[in-house]
Short mmCIF file of C-alpha atoms and ligand atoms in Angstrom, two decimals:
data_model
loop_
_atom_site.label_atom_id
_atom_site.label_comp_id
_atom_site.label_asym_id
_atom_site.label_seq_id
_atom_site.Cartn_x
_atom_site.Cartn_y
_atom_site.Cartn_z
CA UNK A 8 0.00 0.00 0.00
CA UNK A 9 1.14 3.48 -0.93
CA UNK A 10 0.36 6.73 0.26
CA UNK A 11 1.59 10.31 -1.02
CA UNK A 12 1.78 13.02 1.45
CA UNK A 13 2.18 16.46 0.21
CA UNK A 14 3.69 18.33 3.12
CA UNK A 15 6.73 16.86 4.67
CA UNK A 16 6.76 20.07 7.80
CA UNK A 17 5.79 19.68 11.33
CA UNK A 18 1.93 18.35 11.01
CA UNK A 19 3.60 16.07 8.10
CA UNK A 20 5.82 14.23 9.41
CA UNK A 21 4.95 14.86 12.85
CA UNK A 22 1.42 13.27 12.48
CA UNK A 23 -0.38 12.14 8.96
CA UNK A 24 2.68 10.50 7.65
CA UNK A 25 3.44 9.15 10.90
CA UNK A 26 -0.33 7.11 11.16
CA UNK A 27 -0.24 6.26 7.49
CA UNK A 28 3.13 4.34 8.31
CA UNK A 29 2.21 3.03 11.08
CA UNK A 30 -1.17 2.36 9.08
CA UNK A 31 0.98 -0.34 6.51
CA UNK A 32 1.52 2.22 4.10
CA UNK A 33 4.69 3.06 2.35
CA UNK A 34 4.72 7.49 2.52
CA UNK A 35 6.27 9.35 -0.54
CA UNK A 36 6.72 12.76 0.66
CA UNK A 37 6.24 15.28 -1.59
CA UNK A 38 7.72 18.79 -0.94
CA UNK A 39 9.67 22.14 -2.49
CA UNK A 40 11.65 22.48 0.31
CA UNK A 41 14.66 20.98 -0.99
CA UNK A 42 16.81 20.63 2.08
CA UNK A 43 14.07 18.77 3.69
CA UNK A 44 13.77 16.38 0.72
CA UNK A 45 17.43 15.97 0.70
CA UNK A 46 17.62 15.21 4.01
CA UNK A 47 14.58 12.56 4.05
CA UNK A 48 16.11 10.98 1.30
CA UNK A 49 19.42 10.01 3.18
CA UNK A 50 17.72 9.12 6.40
CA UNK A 51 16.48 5.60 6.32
CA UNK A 52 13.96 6.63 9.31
CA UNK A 53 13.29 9.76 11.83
CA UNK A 54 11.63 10.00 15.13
CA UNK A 55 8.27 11.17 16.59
CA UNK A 56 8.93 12.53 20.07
CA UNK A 57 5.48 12.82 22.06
CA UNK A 58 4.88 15.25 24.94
CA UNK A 59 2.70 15.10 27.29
CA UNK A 60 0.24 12.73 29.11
CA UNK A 61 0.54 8.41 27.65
CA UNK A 62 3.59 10.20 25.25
CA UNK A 63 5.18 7.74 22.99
CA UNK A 64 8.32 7.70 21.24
CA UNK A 65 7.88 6.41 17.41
CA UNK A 66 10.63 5.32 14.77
CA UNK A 67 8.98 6.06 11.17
CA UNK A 68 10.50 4.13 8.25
CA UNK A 69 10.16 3.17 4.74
CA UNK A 70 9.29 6.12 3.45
CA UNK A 71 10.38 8.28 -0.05
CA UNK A 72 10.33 12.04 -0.51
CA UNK A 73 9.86 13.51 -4.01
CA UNK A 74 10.86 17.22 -4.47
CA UNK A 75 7.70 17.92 -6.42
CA UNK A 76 8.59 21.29 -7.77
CA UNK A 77 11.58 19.82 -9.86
CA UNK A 78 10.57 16.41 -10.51
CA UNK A 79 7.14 16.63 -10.75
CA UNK A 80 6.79 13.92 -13.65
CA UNK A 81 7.78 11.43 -11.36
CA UNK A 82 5.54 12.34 -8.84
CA UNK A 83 2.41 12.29 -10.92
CA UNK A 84 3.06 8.48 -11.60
CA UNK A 85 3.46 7.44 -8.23
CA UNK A 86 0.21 9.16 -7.70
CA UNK A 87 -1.56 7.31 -10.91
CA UNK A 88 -0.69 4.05 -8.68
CA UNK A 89 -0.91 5.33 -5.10
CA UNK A 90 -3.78 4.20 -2.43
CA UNK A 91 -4.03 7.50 -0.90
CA UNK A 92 -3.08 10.72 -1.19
CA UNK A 93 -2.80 13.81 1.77
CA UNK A 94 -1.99 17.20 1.93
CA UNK A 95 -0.59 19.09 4.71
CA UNK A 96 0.67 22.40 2.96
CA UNK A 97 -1.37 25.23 4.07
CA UNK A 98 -4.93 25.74 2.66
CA UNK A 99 -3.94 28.47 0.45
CA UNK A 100 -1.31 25.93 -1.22
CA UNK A 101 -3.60 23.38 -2.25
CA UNK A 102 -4.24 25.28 -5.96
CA UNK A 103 -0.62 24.47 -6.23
CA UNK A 104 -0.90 21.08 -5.46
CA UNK A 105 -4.02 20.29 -7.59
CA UNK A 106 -2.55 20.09 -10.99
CA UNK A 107 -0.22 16.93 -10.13
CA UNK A 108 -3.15 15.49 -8.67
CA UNK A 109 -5.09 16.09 -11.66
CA UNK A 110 -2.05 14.43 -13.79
CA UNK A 111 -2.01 11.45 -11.71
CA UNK A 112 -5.45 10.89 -12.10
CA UNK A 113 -5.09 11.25 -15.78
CA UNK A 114 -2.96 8.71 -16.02
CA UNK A 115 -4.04 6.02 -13.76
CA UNK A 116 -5.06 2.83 -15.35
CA UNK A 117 -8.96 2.42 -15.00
CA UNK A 118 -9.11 -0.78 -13.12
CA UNK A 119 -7.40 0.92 -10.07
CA UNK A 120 -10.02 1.17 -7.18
CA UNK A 121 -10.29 5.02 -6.71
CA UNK A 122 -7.51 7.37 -5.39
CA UNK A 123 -8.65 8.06 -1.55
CA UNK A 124 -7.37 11.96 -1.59
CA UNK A 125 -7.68 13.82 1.62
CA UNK A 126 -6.55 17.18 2.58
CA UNK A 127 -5.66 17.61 6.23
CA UNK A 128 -5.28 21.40 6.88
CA UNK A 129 -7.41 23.43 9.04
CA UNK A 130 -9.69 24.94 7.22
CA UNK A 131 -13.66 23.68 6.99
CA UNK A 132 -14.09 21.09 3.61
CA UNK A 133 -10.44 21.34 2.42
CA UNK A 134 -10.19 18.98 0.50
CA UNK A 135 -13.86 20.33 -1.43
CA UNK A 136 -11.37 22.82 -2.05
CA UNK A 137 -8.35 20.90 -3.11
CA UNK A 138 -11.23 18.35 -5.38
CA UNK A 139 -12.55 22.45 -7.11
CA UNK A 140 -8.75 22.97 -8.00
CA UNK A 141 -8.46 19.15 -9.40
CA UNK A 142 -11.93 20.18 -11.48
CA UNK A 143 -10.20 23.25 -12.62
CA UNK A 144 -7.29 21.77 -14.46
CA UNK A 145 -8.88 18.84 -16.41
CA UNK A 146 -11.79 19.70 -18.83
CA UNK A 147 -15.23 19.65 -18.62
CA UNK A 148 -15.72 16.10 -20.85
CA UNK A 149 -12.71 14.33 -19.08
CA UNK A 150 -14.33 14.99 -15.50
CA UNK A 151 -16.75 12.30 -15.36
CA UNK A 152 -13.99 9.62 -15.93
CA UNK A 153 -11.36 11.33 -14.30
CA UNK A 154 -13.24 12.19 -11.40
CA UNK A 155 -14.36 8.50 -11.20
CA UNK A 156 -10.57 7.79 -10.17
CA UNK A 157 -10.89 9.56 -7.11
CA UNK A 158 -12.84 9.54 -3.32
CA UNK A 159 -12.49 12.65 -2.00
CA UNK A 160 -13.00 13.00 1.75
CA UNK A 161 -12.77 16.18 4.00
CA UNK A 162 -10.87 15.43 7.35
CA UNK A 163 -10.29 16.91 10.53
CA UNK A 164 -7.02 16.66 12.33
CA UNK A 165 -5.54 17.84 15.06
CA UNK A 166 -2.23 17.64 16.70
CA UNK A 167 -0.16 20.80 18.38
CA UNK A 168 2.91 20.50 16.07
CA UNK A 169 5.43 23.81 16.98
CA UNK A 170 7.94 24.49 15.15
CA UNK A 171 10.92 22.98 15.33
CA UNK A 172 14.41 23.50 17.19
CA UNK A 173 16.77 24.65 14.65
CA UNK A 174 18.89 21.60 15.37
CA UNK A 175 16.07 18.60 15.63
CA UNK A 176 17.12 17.26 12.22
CA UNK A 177 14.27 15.43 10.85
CA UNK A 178 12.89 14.70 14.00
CA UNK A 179 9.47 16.22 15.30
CA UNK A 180 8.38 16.63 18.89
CA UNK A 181 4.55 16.58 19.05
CA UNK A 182 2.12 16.85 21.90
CA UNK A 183 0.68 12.71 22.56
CA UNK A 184 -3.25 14.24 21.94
CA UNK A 185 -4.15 13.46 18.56
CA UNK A 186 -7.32 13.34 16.67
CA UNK A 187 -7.95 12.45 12.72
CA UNK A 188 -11.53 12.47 11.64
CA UNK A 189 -12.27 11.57 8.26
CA UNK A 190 -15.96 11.31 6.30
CA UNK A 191 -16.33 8.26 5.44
CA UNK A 192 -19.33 8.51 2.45
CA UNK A 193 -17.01 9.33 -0.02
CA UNK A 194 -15.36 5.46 0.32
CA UNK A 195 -18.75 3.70 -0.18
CA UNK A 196 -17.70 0.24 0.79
CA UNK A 197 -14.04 0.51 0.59
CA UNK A 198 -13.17 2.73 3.83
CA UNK A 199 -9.21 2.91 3.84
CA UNK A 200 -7.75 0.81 6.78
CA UNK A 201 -6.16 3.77 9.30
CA UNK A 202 -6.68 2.45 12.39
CA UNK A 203 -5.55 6.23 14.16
CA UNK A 204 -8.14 7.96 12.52
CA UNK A 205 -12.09 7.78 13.37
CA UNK A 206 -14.41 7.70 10.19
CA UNK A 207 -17.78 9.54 10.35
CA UNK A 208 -21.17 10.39 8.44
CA UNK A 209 -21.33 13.81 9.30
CA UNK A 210 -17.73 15.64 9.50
CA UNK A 211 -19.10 18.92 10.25
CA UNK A 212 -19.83 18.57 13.56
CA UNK A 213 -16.06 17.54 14.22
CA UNK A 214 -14.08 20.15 12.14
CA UNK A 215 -16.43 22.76 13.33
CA UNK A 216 -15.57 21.80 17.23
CA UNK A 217 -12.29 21.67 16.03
CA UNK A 218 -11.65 25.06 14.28
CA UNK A 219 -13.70 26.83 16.71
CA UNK A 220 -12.63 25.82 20.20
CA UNK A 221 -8.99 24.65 19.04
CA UNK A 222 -7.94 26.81 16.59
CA UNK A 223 -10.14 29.97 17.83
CA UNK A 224 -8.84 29.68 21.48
CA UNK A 225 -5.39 29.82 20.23
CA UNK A 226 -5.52 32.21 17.79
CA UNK A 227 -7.09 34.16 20.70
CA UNK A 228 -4.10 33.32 22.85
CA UNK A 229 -1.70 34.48 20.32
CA UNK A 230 -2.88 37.66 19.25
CA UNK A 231 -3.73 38.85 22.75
CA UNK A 232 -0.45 37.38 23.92
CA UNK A 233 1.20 38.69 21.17
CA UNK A 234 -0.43 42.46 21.99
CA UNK A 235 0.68 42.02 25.00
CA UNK A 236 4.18 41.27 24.10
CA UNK A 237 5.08 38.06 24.65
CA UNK A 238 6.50 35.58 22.17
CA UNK A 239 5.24 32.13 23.44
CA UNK A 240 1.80 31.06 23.78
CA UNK A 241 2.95 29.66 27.37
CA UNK A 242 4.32 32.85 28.37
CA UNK A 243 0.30 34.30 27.10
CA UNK A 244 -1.13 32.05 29.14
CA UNK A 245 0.77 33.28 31.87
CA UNK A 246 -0.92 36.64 31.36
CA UNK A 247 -3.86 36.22 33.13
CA UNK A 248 -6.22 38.91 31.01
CA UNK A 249 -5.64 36.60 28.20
CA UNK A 250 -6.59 33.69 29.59
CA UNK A 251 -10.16 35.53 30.54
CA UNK A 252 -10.22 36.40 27.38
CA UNK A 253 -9.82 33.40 25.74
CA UNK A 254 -12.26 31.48 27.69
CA UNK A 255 -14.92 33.85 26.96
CA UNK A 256 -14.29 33.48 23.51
CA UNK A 257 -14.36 29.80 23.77
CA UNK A 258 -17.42 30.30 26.22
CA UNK A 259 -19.36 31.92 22.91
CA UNK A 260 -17.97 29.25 20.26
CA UNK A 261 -18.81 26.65 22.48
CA UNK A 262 -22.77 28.21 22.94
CA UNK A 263 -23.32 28.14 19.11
CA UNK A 264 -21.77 24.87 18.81
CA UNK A 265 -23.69 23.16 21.07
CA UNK A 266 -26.54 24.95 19.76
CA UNK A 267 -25.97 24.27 16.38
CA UNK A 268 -24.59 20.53 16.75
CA UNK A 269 -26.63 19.15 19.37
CA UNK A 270 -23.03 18.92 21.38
CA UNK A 271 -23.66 18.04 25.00
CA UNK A 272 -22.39 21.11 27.40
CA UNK A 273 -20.94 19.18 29.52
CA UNK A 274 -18.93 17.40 27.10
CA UNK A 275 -17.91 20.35 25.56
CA UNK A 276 -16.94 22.13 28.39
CA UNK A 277 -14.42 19.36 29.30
CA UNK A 278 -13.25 19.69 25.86
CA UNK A 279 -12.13 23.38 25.97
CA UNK A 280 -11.00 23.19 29.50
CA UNK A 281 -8.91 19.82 28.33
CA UNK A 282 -7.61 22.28 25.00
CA UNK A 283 -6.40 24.92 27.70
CA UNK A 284 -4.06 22.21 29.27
CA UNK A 285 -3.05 21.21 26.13
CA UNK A 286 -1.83 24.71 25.02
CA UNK A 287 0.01 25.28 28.27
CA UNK A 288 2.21 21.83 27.57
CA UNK A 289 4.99 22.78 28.99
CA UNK A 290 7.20 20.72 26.70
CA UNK A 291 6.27 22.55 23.39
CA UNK A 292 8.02 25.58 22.89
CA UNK A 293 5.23 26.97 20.69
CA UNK A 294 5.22 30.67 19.66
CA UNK A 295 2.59 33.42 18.94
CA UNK A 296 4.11 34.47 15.53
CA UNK A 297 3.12 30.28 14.31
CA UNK A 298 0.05 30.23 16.19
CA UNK A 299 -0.90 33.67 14.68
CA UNK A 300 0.04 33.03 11.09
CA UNK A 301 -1.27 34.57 8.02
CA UNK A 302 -3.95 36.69 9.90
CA UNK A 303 -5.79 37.19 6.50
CA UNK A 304 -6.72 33.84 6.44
CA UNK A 305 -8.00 33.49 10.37
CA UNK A 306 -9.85 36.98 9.91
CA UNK A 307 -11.92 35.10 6.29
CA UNK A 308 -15.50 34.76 6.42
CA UNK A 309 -15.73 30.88 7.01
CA UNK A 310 -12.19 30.83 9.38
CA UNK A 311 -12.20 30.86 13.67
CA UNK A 312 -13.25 34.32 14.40
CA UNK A 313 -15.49 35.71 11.50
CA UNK A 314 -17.59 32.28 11.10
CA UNK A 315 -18.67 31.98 14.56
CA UNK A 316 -19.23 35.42 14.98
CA UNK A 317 -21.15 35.66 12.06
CA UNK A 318 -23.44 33.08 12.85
CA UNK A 319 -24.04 33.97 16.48
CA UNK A 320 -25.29 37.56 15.90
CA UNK A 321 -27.06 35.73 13.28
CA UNK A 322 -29.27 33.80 15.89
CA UNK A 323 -29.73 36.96 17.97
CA UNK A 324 -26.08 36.40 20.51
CA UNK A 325 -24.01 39.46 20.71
CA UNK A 326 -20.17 37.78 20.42
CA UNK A 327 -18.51 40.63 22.37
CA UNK A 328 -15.38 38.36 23.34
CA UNK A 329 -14.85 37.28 19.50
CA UNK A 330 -15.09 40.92 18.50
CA UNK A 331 -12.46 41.99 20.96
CA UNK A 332 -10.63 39.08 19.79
CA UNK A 333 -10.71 40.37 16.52
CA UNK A 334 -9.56 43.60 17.38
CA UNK A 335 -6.40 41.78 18.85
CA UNK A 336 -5.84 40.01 15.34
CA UNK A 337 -5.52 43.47 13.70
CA UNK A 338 -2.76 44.61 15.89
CA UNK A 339 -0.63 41.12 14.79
CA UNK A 340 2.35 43.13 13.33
CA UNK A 341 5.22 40.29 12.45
CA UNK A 342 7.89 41.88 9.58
CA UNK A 343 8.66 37.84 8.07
CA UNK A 344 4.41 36.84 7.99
CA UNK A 345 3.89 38.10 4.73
CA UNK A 346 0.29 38.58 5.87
CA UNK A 347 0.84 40.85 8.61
CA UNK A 348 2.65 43.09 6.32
CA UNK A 349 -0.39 42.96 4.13
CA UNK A 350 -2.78 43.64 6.56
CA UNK A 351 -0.59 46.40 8.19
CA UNK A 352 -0.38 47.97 4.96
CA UNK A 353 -4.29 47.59 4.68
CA UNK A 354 -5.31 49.14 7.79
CA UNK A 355 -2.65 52.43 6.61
CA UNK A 356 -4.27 52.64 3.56
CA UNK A 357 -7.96 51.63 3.23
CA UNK A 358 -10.96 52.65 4.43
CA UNK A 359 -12.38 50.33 7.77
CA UNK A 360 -15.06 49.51 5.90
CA UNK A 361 -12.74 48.26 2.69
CA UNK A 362 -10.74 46.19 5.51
CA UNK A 363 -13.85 44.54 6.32
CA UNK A 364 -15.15 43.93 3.29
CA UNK A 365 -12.31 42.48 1.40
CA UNK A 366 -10.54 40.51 4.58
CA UNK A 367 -13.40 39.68 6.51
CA UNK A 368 -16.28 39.46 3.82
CA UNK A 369 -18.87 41.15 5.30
CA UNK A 370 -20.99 43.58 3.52
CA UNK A 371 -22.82 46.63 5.54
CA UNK A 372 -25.77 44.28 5.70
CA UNK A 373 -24.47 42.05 7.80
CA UNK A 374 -25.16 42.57 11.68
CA UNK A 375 -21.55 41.53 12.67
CA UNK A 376 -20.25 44.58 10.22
CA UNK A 377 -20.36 47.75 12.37
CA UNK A 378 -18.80 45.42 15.54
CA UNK A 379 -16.06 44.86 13.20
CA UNK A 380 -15.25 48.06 11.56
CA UNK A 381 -15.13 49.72 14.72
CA UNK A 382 -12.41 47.35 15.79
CA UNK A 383 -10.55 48.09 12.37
CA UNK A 384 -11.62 52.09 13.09
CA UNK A 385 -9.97 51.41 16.51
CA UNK A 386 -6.53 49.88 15.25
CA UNK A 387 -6.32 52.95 13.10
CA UNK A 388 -6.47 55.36 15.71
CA UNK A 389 -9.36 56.44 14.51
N1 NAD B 2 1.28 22.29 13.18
C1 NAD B 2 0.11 22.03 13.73
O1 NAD B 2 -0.03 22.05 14.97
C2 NAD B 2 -1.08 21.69 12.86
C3 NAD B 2 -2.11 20.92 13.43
C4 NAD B 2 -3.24 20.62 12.67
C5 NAD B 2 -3.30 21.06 11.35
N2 NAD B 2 -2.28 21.79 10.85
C6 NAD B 2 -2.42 22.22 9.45
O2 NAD B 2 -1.50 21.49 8.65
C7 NAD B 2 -1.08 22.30 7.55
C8 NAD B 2 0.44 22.37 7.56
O3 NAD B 2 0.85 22.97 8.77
P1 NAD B 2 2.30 22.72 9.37
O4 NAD B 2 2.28 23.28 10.74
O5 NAD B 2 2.71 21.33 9.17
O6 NAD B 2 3.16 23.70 8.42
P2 NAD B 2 4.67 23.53 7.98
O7 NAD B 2 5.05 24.86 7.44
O8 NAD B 2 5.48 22.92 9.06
O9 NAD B 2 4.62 22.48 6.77
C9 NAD B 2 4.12 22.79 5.50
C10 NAD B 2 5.00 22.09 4.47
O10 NAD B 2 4.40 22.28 3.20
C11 NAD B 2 5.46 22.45 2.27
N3 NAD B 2 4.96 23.07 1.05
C12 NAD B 2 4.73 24.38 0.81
N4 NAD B 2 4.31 24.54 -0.46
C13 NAD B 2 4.27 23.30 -1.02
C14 NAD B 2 3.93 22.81 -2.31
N5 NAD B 2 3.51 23.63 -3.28
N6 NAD B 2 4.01 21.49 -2.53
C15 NAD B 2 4.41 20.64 -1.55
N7 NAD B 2 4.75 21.05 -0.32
C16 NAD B 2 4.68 22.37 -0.06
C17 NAD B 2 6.47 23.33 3.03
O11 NAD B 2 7.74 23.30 2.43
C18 NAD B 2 6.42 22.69 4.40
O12 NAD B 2 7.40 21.65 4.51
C19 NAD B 2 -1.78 23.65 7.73
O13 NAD B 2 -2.98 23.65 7.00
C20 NAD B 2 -2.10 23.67 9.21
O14 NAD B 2 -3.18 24.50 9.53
C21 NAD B 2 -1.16 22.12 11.55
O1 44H B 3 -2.22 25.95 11.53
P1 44H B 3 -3.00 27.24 11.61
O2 44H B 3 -2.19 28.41 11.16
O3 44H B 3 -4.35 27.16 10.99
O4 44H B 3 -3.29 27.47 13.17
C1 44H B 3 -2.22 27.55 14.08
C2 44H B 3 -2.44 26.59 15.24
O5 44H B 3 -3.58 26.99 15.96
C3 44H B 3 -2.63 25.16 14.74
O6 44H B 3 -1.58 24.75 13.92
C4 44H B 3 -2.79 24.18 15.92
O7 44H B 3 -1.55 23.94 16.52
C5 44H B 3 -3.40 22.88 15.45
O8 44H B 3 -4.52 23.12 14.67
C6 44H B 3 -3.74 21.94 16.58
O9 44H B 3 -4.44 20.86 16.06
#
C-alpha cells in the first residue's frame, strides 16, 4: 500500500505520515523544500517525540520524498498508482498542489479502485477545495472519468505541532493528543484501513468543534499574547487577562456549537477546559508568531473568528469576546508573515469599511459589520 503526502513540515511528518506508516503504508513525501527532501532521502527513518500525558516515542520508516517542484513527472506516476493521497501544505497551497493530482489521475489505469485523496489542513471542507482545483485543471468532458478515479473526503485533524528547534534534524516533537476524523461517504464500501483515525457520516460537527474551540482559542491566545508582548503562547497564558479572554471566547464558540450541533455542554466544556491544558504543555516551545500566522486567512468569512461570529449575531447572541478578539488580530504586526505586512499595509491605507469587506467578507448588511469596523476604526487610531 502506498500513500503520497504532500507536506513533509511539522503536522507532516509529525502526524499524517506518521499514522499512514504506522497504518501499513509506504509514505512518498512530496515537498519544495529541498533541504528537507534531501535530508529525508538520506535518512532511512526519523523519530516522533510525544509530549505530554501516555507520550510515545515512534521510529517512522520506509518512506520516499519527491521534491515535487523539480521532478514533478515522477511524482504524478506514483500518484496514478498510489492508495491514498494527503496534503498538509497550508490551505492556500492546495491550488498548487491540484494540478499533479489532476495528472495522476489522468494517467491512472482504469481498473485501479479510486484514489482516496484527503486534505488535512485546518480549514472547513479542504479537500472540497483541493477536489474544485483538481476540477479546474482537467476539462469539462474528461471529468466524469477522471473524477471517477478519485474519493475525496474532508478530514479533521488535530495535533499541536510547533515548530521545530533549529537543530532537531528530521525529528518532530509533538504533543501525545491526537485526533484524525475523516468522512467516510465518499469510500462507499471501501473505507481505507487507518486504524488512528475515526471515520464519520457527518464531518461537520467535528471540524467545526475543532476550528472553533482549538484553533479559535489559540488564535485568541496568540494575538492577545502577542499584543501584549510576549513571544510564546505559554508565556500568554501566563498573562492572566488573556486567559479571561480566551475562555470567553471559547465560552461563545462553544454556545453556538452546542446549539448548532446538538453537542452536549458538559462534554464540551471538558473539551475546551482539556484544550487549555493542552496549550500550556509545557514541553512545546510553541510561539505566537506560528500560532498567529497569516492573519488574512484566520480573519476570512468561514475561518475561527469571522464564522462563529457571524453566525451567532445571526441567531440573535451578541459575540462581544470574539469581537475583541478580533480587534487583537488586527494589531498582529510580524515583519517575516507576509500577511501581517499585508494587513498592516491595509489598515494604513484603506478605508475600515474596505478592511472589512475584502478581509473579513462582510458587507454593511451584515449585523456583525459595524462590531467589526469599529475594531478596524480602533486599530487605526481612529
Ligand atoms: N502544526 C500544527 O499544529 C497543525 C495541526 C493541525 C493542522 N495543521 C495544518 O496542517 C497544515 C500544515 O501545517 P504545518 O504546521 O505542518 O506547516 P509547515 O510549514 O510545518 O509544513 C508545511 C509544508 O508544506 C510544504 N509546502 C509548501 N508549499 C508546497 C507545495 N507547493 N508542494 C508541496 N509542499 C509544499 C512546506 O515546504 C512545508 O514543509 C496547515 O494547513 C495547518 O493548519 C497544523
Ligand atoms: O495551523 P494554523 O495556522 O491554521 O493554526 C495555528 C495553530 O492553531 C494550529 O496549527 C494548531 O496547533 C493545530 O490546529 C492543533 O491541532
Amino acid at each position: 500500500m502506498k500513500a503520497i503526502h504532500f507536506g513533509a513540515g511539522n503536522i507532516g511528518r509529525g502526524f499524517v505520515g506518521l499514522l499512514l506508516h504506522e497504518a501499513g503504508y509506504e509514505v512518498v513525501f512530496a515537498d519544495v523544500n529541498s533541504t528537507l527532501i534531501d535530508a529525508l532521502h538520506a535518512a532511512p527513518s526519523y523519530e516522533v517525540h510525544e509530549k505530554g500525558e501516555g507520550a510515545r516515542q515512534h521510529t517512522v520508516t520506509g518512506f520516499r520524498a519527491i521534491n515535487s517542484a523539480t521532478d514533478s513527472d515522477a511524482l504524478i506516476d506514483e500518484i496514478a498508482t498510489a492508495d491514498i493521497v494527503t496534503t498538509a501544505v497550508g490551505p492556500n497551497i492546495l491550488k498548487l498542489v491540484a494540478p499533479l493530482i489532476a495528472a495522476g489521475l489522468a494517467r491512472r489505469a482504469v481498473s485501479l479502485p479510486p484514489l482516496a485523496v484527503m486534505a488535512c489542513e485546518n480549514a472547513i471542507n479542504a479537500t472540497d477545495l483541493l477536489a474544485e482545483h483538481v476540477h479546474s485543471h482537467v476539462t469539462g468532458a474528461d471529468w466524469p472519468a477522471v473524477s471517477a478515479r478519485a474519493a475525496f473526503a474532508n478530514t479533521a485533524v488535530d495535533r499541536i505541532v510547533p515548530n521545530q528547534a533549529a537543530d532537531a534534524g528530521l525529528t518532530v516533537t509533538v504533543e501525545a493528543f491526537y485526533e484524525w476524523v475523516i468522512e467516510r461517504g465518499a469510500f462507499g464500501d471501501a473505507v481505507p484501513v487507518i486504524p488512528g483515525a475515526t471515520f464519520v457520516d457527518n464531518l461537520l460537527p467535528y471540524i467545526e468543534r475543532k476550528l472553533f474551540t482549538v484553533n479559535t482559542g489559540h488564535a485568541t491566545i496568540a494575538y492577545l499574547g502577542s499584543r501584549a508582548g510576549v513571544s510564546t503562547i505559554a508565556e500568554a497564558l501566563d498573562v492572566p487577562a488573556v486567559v479571561l479572554a480566551a475562555r470567553a471566547v471559547l465560552e461563545e464558540t462553544s454556545a453556538l456549537l452546542v446549539a448548532k450541533h446538538g453537542l452536549d455542554e458538559a462534554a464540551q466544556r471538558a473539551y475546551r477546559e482539556k484544550i487549555l491544558v493542552r496549550f500550556s504543555n509545557p514541553a512545546l516551545l510553541d510561539t505566537v508568531e506560528r500560532v498567529g500566522r497569516q492573519p488574512l486567512r484566520k480573519l476570512s468569512r468561514n475561518e475561527r473568528f469571522i464564522g462563529p461570529a457571524a453566525e451567532l449575531i445571526e441567531s440573535g447572541l451578541m459575540p462581544e469576546a470574539l469581537v475583541g478578539a478580533i480587534g487583537a488580530v488586527l494589531s498582529f504586526d510580524v515583519a517575516s508573515d507576509e500577511q501581517s505586512v499585508e494587513l498592516q499595509r491595509m489598515l494604513k491605507t484603506e478605508s475600515a469599511e474596505q478592511v472589512v469587506l475584502q478581509v473579513c467578507g462582510l458587507d454593511a448588511a451584515h449585523p456583525l459589520f459595524a462590531s467589526v469596523v469599529r475594531e478596524v476604526r480602533r486599530a487605526q487610531g481612529l
